[in-house]
Coordinates of C-alpha atoms and ligand atoms in Angstrom, one line a residue:
X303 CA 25.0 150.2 88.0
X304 CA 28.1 148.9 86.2
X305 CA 31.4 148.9 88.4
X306 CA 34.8 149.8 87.1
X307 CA 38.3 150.8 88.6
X308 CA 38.5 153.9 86.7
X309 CA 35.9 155.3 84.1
X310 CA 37.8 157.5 81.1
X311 CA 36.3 160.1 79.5
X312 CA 37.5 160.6 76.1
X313 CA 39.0 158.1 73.6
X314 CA 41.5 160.2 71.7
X315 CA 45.1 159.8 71.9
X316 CA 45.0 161.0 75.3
X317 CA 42.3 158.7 76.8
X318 CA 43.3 155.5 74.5
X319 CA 47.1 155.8 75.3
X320 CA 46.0 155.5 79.4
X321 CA 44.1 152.2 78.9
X322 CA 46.6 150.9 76.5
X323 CA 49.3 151.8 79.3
X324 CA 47.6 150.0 82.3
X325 CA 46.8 147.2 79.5
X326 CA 47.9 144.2 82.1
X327 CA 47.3 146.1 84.9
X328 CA 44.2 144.1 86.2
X329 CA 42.0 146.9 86.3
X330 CA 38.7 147.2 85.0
X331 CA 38.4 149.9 82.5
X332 CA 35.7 152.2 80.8
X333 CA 36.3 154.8 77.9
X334 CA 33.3 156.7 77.7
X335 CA 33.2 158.8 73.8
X336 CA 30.7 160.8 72.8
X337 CA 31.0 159.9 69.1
X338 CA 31.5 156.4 67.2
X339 CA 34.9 155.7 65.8
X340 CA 36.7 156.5 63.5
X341 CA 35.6 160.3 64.1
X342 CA 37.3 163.2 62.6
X343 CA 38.9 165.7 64.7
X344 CA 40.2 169.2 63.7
X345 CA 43.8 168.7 63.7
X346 CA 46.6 169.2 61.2
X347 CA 47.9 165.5 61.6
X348 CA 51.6 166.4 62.7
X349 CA 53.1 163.8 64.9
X350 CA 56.2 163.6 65.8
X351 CA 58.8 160.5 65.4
X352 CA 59.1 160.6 69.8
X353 CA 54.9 159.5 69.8
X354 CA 55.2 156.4 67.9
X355 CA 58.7 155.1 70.0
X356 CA 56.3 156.2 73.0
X357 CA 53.6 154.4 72.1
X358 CA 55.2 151.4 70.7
X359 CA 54.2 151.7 67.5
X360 CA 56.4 150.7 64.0
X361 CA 55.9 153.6 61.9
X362 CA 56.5 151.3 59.1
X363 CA 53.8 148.4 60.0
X364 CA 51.6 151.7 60.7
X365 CA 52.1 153.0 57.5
X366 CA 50.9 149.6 55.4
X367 CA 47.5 150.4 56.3
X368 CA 46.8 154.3 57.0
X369 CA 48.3 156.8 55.7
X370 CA 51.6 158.2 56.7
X371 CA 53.8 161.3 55.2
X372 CA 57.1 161.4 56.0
X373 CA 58.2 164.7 56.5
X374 CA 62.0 165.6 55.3
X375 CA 62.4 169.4 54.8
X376 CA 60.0 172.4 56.0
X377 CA 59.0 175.7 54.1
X378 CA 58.4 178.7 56.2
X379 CA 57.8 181.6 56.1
X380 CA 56.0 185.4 56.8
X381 CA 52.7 185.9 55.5
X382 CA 53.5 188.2 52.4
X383 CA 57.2 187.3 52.3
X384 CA 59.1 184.7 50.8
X385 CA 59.3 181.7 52.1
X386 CA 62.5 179.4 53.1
X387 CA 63.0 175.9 52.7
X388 CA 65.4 174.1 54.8
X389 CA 66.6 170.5 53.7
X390 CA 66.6 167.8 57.2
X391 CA 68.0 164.9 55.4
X392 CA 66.4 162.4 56.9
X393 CA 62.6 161.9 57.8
X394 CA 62.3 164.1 60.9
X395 CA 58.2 163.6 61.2
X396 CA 55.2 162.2 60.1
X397 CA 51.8 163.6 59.0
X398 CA 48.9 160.9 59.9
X399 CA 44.7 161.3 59.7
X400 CA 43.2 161.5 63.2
X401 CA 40.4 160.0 61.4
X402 CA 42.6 156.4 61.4
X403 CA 45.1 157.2 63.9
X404 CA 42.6 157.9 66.8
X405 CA 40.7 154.7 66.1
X406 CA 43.7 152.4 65.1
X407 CA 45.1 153.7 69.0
X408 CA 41.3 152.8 70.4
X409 CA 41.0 149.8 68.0
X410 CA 44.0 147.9 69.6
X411 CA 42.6 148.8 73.5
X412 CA 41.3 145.9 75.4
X413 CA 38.7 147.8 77.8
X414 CA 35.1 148.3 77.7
X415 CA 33.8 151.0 75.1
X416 CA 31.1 152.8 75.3
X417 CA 31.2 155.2 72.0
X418 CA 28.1 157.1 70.8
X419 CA 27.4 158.0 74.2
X420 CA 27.8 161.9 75.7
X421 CA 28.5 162.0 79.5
X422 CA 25.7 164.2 80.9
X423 CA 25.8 163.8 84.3
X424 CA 28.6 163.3 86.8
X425 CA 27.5 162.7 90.5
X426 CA 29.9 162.3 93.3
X427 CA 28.2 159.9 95.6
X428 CA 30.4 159.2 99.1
X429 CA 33.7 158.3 97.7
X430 CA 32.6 157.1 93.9
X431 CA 31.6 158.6 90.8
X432 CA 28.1 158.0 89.2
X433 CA 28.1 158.7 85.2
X434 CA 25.0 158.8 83.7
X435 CA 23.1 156.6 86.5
X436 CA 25.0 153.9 84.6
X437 CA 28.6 153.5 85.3
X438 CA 30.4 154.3 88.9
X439 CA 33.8 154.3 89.8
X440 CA 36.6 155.5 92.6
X441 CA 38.6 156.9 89.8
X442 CA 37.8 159.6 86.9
X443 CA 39.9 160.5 84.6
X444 CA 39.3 163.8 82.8
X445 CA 40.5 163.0 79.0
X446 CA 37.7 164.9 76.6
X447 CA 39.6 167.5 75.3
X448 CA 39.4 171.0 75.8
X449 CA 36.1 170.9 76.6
X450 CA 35.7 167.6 78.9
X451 CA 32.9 167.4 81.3
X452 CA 35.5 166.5 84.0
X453 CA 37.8 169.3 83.6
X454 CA 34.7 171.7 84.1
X455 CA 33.9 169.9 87.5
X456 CA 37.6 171.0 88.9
X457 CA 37.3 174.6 87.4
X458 CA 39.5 177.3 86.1
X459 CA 42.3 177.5 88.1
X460 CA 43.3 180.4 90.4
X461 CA 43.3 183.5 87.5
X462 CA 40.1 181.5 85.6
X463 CA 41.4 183.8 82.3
X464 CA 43.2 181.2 80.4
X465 CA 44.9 182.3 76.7
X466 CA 42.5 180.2 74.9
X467 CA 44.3 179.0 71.5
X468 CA 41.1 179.8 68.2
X469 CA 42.0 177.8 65.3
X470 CA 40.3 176.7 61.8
X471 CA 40.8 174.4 59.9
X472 CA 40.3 172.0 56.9
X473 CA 41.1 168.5 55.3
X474 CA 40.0 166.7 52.3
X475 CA 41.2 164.6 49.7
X476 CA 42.1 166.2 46.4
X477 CA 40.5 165.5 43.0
X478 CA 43.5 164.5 40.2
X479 CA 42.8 168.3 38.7
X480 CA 43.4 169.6 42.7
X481 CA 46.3 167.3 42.6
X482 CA 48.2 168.5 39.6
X483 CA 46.5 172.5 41.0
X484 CA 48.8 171.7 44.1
X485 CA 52.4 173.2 44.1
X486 CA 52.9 172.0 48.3
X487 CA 54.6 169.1 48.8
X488 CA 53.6 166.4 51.2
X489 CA 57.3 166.1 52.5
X490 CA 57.2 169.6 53.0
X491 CA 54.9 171.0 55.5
X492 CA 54.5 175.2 55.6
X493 CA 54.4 176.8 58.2
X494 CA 53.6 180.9 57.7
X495 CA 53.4 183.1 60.5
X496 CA 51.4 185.8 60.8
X497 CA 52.5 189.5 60.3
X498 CA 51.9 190.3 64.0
X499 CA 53.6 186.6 65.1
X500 CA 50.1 186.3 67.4
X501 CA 49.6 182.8 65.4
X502 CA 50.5 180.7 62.1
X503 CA 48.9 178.7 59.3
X504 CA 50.1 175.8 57.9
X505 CA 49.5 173.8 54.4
X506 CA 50.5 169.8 54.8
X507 CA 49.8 167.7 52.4
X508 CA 49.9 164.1 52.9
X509 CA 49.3 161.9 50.1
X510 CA 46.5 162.8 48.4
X511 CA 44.9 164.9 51.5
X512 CA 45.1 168.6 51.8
X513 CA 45.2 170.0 55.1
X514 CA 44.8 173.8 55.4
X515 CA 44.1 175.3 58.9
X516 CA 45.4 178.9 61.1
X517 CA 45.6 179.3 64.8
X518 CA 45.5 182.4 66.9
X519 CA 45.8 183.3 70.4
X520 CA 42.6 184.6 69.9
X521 CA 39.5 184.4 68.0
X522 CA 39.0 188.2 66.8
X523 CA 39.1 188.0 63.4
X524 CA 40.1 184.8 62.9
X525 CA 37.9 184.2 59.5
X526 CA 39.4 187.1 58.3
X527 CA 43.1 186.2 58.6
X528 CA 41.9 182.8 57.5
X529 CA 40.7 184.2 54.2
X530 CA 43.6 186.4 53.4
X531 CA 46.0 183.3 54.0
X532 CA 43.9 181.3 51.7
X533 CA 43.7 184.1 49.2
X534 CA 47.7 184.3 48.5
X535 CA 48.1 181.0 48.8
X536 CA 45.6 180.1 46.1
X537 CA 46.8 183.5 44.4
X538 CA 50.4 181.5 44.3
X539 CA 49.5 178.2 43.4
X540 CA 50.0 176.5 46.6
X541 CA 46.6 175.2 46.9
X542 CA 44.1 174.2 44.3
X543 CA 41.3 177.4 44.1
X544 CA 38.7 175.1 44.4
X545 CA 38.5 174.2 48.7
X546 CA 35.4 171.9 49.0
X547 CA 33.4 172.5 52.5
X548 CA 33.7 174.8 55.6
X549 CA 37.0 175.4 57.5
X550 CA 36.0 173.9 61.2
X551 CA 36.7 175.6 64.0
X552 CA 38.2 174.2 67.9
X553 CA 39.8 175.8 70.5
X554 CA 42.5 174.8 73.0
X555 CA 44.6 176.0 75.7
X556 CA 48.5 175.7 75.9
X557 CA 50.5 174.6 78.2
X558 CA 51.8 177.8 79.6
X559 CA 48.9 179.4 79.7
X560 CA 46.8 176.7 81.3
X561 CA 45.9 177.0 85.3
X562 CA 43.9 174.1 85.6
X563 CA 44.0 171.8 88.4
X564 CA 45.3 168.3 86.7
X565 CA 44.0 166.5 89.8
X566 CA 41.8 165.9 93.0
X567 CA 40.3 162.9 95.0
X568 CA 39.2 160.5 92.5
X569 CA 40.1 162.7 89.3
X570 CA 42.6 163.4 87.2
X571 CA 43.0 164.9 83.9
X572 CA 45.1 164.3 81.0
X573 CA 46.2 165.6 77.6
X574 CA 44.4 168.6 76.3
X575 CA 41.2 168.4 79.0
X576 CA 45.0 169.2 81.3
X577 CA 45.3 171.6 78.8
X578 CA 48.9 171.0 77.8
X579 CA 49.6 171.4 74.5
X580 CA 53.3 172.5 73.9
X581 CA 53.2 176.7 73.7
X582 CA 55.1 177.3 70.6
X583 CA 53.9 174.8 67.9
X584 CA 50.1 174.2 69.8
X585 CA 51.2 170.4 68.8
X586 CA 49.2 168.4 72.0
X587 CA 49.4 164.7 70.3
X588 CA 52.9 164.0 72.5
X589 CA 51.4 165.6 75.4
X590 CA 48.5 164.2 75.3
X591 CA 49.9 160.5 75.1
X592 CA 52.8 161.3 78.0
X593 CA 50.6 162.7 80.2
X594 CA 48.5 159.1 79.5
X595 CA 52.0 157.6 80.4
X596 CA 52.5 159.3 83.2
X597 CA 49.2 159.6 85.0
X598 CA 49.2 155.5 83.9
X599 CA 52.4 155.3 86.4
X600 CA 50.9 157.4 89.0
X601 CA 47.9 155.3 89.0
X602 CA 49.5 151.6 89.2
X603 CA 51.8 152.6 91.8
X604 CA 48.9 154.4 94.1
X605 CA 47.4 153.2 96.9
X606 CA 44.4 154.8 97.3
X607 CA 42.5 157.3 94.6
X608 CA 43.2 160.7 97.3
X609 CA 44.5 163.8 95.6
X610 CA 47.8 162.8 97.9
X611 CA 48.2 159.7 96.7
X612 CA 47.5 161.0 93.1
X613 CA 49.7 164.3 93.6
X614 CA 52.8 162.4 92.1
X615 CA 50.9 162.3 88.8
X616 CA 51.3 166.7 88.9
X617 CA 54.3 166.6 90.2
X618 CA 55.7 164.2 86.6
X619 CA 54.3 166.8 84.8
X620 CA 55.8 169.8 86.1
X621 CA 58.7 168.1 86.0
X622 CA 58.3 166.9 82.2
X623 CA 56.8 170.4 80.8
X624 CA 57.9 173.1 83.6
X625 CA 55.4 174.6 86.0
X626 CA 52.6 175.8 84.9
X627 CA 51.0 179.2 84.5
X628 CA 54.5 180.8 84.5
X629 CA 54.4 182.5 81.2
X630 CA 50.4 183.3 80.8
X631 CA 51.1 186.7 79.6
X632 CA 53.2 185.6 77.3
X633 CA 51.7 185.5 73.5
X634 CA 50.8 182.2 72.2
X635 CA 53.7 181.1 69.8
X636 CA 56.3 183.3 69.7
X637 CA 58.7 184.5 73.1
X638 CA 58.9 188.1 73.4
X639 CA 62.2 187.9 72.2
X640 CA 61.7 187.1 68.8
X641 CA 58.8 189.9 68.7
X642 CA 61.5 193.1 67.4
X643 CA 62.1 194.8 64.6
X644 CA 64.1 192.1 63.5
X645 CA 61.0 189.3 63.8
X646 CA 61.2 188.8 59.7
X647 CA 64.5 189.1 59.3
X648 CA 64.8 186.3 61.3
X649 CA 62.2 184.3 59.7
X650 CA 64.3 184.4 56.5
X651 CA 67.1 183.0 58.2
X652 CA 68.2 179.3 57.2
X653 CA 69.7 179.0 60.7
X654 CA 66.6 180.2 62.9
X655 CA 64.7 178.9 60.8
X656 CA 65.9 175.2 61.2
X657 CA 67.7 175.5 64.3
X658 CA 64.8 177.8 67.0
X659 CA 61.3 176.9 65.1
X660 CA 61.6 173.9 63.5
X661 CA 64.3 172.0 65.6
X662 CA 63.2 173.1 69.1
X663 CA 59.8 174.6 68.5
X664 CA 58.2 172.0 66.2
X665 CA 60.3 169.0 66.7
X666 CA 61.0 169.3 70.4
X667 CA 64.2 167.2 69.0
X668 CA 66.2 168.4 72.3
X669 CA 63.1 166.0 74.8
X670 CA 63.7 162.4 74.4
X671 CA 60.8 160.0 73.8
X672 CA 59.3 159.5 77.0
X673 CA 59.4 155.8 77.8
X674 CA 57.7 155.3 81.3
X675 CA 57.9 152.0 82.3
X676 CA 54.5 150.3 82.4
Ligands
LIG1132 C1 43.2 173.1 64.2 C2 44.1 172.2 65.1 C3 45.2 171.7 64.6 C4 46.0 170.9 65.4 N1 47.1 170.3 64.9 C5 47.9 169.5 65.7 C6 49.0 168.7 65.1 O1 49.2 168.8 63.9 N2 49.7 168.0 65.9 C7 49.5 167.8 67.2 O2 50.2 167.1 67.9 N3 48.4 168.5 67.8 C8 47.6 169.3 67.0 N4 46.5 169.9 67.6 C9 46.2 169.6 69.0 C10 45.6 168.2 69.1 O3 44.5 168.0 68.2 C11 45.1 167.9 70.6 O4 46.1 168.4 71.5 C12 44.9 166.4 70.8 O5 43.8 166.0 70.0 C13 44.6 166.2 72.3 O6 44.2 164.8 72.5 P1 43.2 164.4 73.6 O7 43.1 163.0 73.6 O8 43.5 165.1 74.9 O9 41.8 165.1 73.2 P2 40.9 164.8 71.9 O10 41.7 164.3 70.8 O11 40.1 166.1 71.7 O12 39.9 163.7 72.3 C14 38.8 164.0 73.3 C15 37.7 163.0 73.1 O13 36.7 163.3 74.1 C16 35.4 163.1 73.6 N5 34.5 163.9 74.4 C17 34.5 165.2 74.6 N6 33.4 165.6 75.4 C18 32.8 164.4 75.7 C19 31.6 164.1 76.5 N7 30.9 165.1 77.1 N8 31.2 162.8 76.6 C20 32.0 161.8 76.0 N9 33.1 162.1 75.3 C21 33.5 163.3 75.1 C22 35.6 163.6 72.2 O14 34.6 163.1 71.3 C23 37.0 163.2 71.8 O15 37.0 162.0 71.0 C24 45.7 170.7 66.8 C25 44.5 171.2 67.3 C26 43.7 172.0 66.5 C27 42.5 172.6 67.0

């Protein structure tokens, strides 16, 4: 059996970003991935400016190698309405390919890997974890997305009736004919919302890579308003007509709609397996990667694995996204507020526009990086 100071489960951003953190701190680490990198994930590829400062990363030097799309402006819009297009000026965010971006953050880790390997079993055995009859450890971290093996042995949460988040989604790179076929820009990501605001769907385009997807608060008829979206915007010559392969499909819970416990003795869960992504925008790269900083804090500084020696860890992240739970009736995206008769007049606005969905929603430009001291 192979001894370790904590085992991680997961080696996307969120699992990555925890073993990058505790880098020096003289703990033997394992990241445990089910699948060989690089591996695609369903994901639109929007990361914000705050990740990179967080994760000390030069978006420039990044950019040499992998592809990065600066993003300067926004178009948005109502399904079935016009559209507006507001002008940031600068470069306010980036569009990456988890394909490169998940392995460049696992690439540059200095732990054990062991890729291309499911965790089946997870035995608690006195005070250590047992994975696989391989590996043990005092210390698991829960980091396999929304449907991590870890989360499941904590459980639901008090109301076990989470707002699971349905959406589709699909990326490719375009032919020249799809190319010159395309009318969306790469600096200019759309975003159109649903009719009944219970979701959105995006086209982002970076480089030569098309990335089409929609996300609901629920999966009832989810194809359906998939195919109507991609009907208008072929109809208008967004998009090329032509879409090679299947739309993929994932699921994910928000952060205000999430009840699970992020922690117990020996165990602790980050990033979407925490289920944390941010409510209005269902972005969960920056959460993902702070809760890595954060629980990497928690974990240097404890002095024993005990959910009380631990409990600072939930404590930094009510703290950094609110408590939890609060809001779980709320719909997914959209406050109540903005759901009244005046929902698309306000979606033509310039000012809500920029200022409520893209500024605050999308951008979170009123949070600072997070910069935990490591
Ligand atoms: C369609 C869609 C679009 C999205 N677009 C965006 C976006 O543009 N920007 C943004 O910020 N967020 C977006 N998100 C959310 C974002 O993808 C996630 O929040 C983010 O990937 C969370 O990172 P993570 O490291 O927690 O989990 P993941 O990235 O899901 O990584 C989990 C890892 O765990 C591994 N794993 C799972 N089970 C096991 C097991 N049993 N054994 C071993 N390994 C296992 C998986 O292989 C995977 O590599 C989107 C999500 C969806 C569904």
């Amino acid at each position: 059996m192979d001894y370790y100071d904590l085992i991680i489960v997961g080696g996307g951003p969120a699992g990555s970003t925890l073993a990058w953190a505790l880098r020096d701190s003289g703990k033997r680490i394992l990241i445990i991935d089910k699948q060989a990198f690089p591996r695609d994930k369903t994901c639109a590829g929007w990361v914000t400016p705050t990740v990179f400062e967080s994760l000390g990363i030069d978006a420039g030097l990044y950019g040499k190698n992998h592809t990065l799309q600066p993003i300067r402006r926004f178009r948005i819009g109502m399904m079935g309405h016009p559209a507006v297009e507001n002008d940031h000026g600068d470069v306010v965010s980036y569009g990456i390919r988890r394909y490169e971006f998940d392995n460049f953050l696992l690439d540059r880790v200095n732990a054990d890997k062991a890729l291309d390997q499911v965790v089946r079993s997870i035995e608690r055995q006195g005070h250590r974890w047992v994975i696989n009859d391989t590996w043990e450890t005092p210390l698991l971290i829960g980091a396999g997305g929304h449907f991590c093996p870890v989360a499941k042995l904590l459980g639901d949460g008090p109301g076990g009736h989470e707002t699971v988040v349905a959406a589709k989604e699909v990326e490719f790179e375009m032919t020249p004919q799809q190319t010159a076929d395309c009318k969306a820009r790469g600096d200019t990501p759309e975003l159109w919302f649903c009719r009944d605001l219970k979701g959105y769907a995006w086209v982002f385009r970076k480089g030569n890579f098309l990335n089409i997807g929609l996300g609901r608060e629920d999966n009832h008829k989810l194809s359906d308003h998939l195919n109507s979206f991609v009907e208008e915007m072929v109809a208008n010559g967004r998009i090329p007509a032509d879409l090679p392969g299947r739309f993929k499909g994932h699921a994910y819970l928000l952060y205000s709609h999430a009840e699970r416990p992020l922690l117990d003795d020996g165990v602790m869960l980050i990033g979407d397996a925490a289920g944390l992504a941010y409510t209005q925008s269902g972005e969960g790269i920056r959460p993902a990667v702070e809760s890595a900083l954060l629980a990497a804090q928690v974990i240097r500084r404890a002095t024993d694995v005990s959910a009380q020696a631990l409990q600072p860890y939930g404590e930094a992240i009510a703290e950094r996204f609110g408590t939890r739970a609060m809001h779980r009736h709320d719909s997914w995206q959209i406050p109540h507020w903005v759901r009244n008769p005046l929902a698309g007049t306000l979606m033509r606005s310039h000012w809500f526009t920029r200022k409520v969905v893209t500024e605050r929603w999308f951008l979170h430009q009123d949070i600072p990086p997070l910069m935990v001291a490591v």
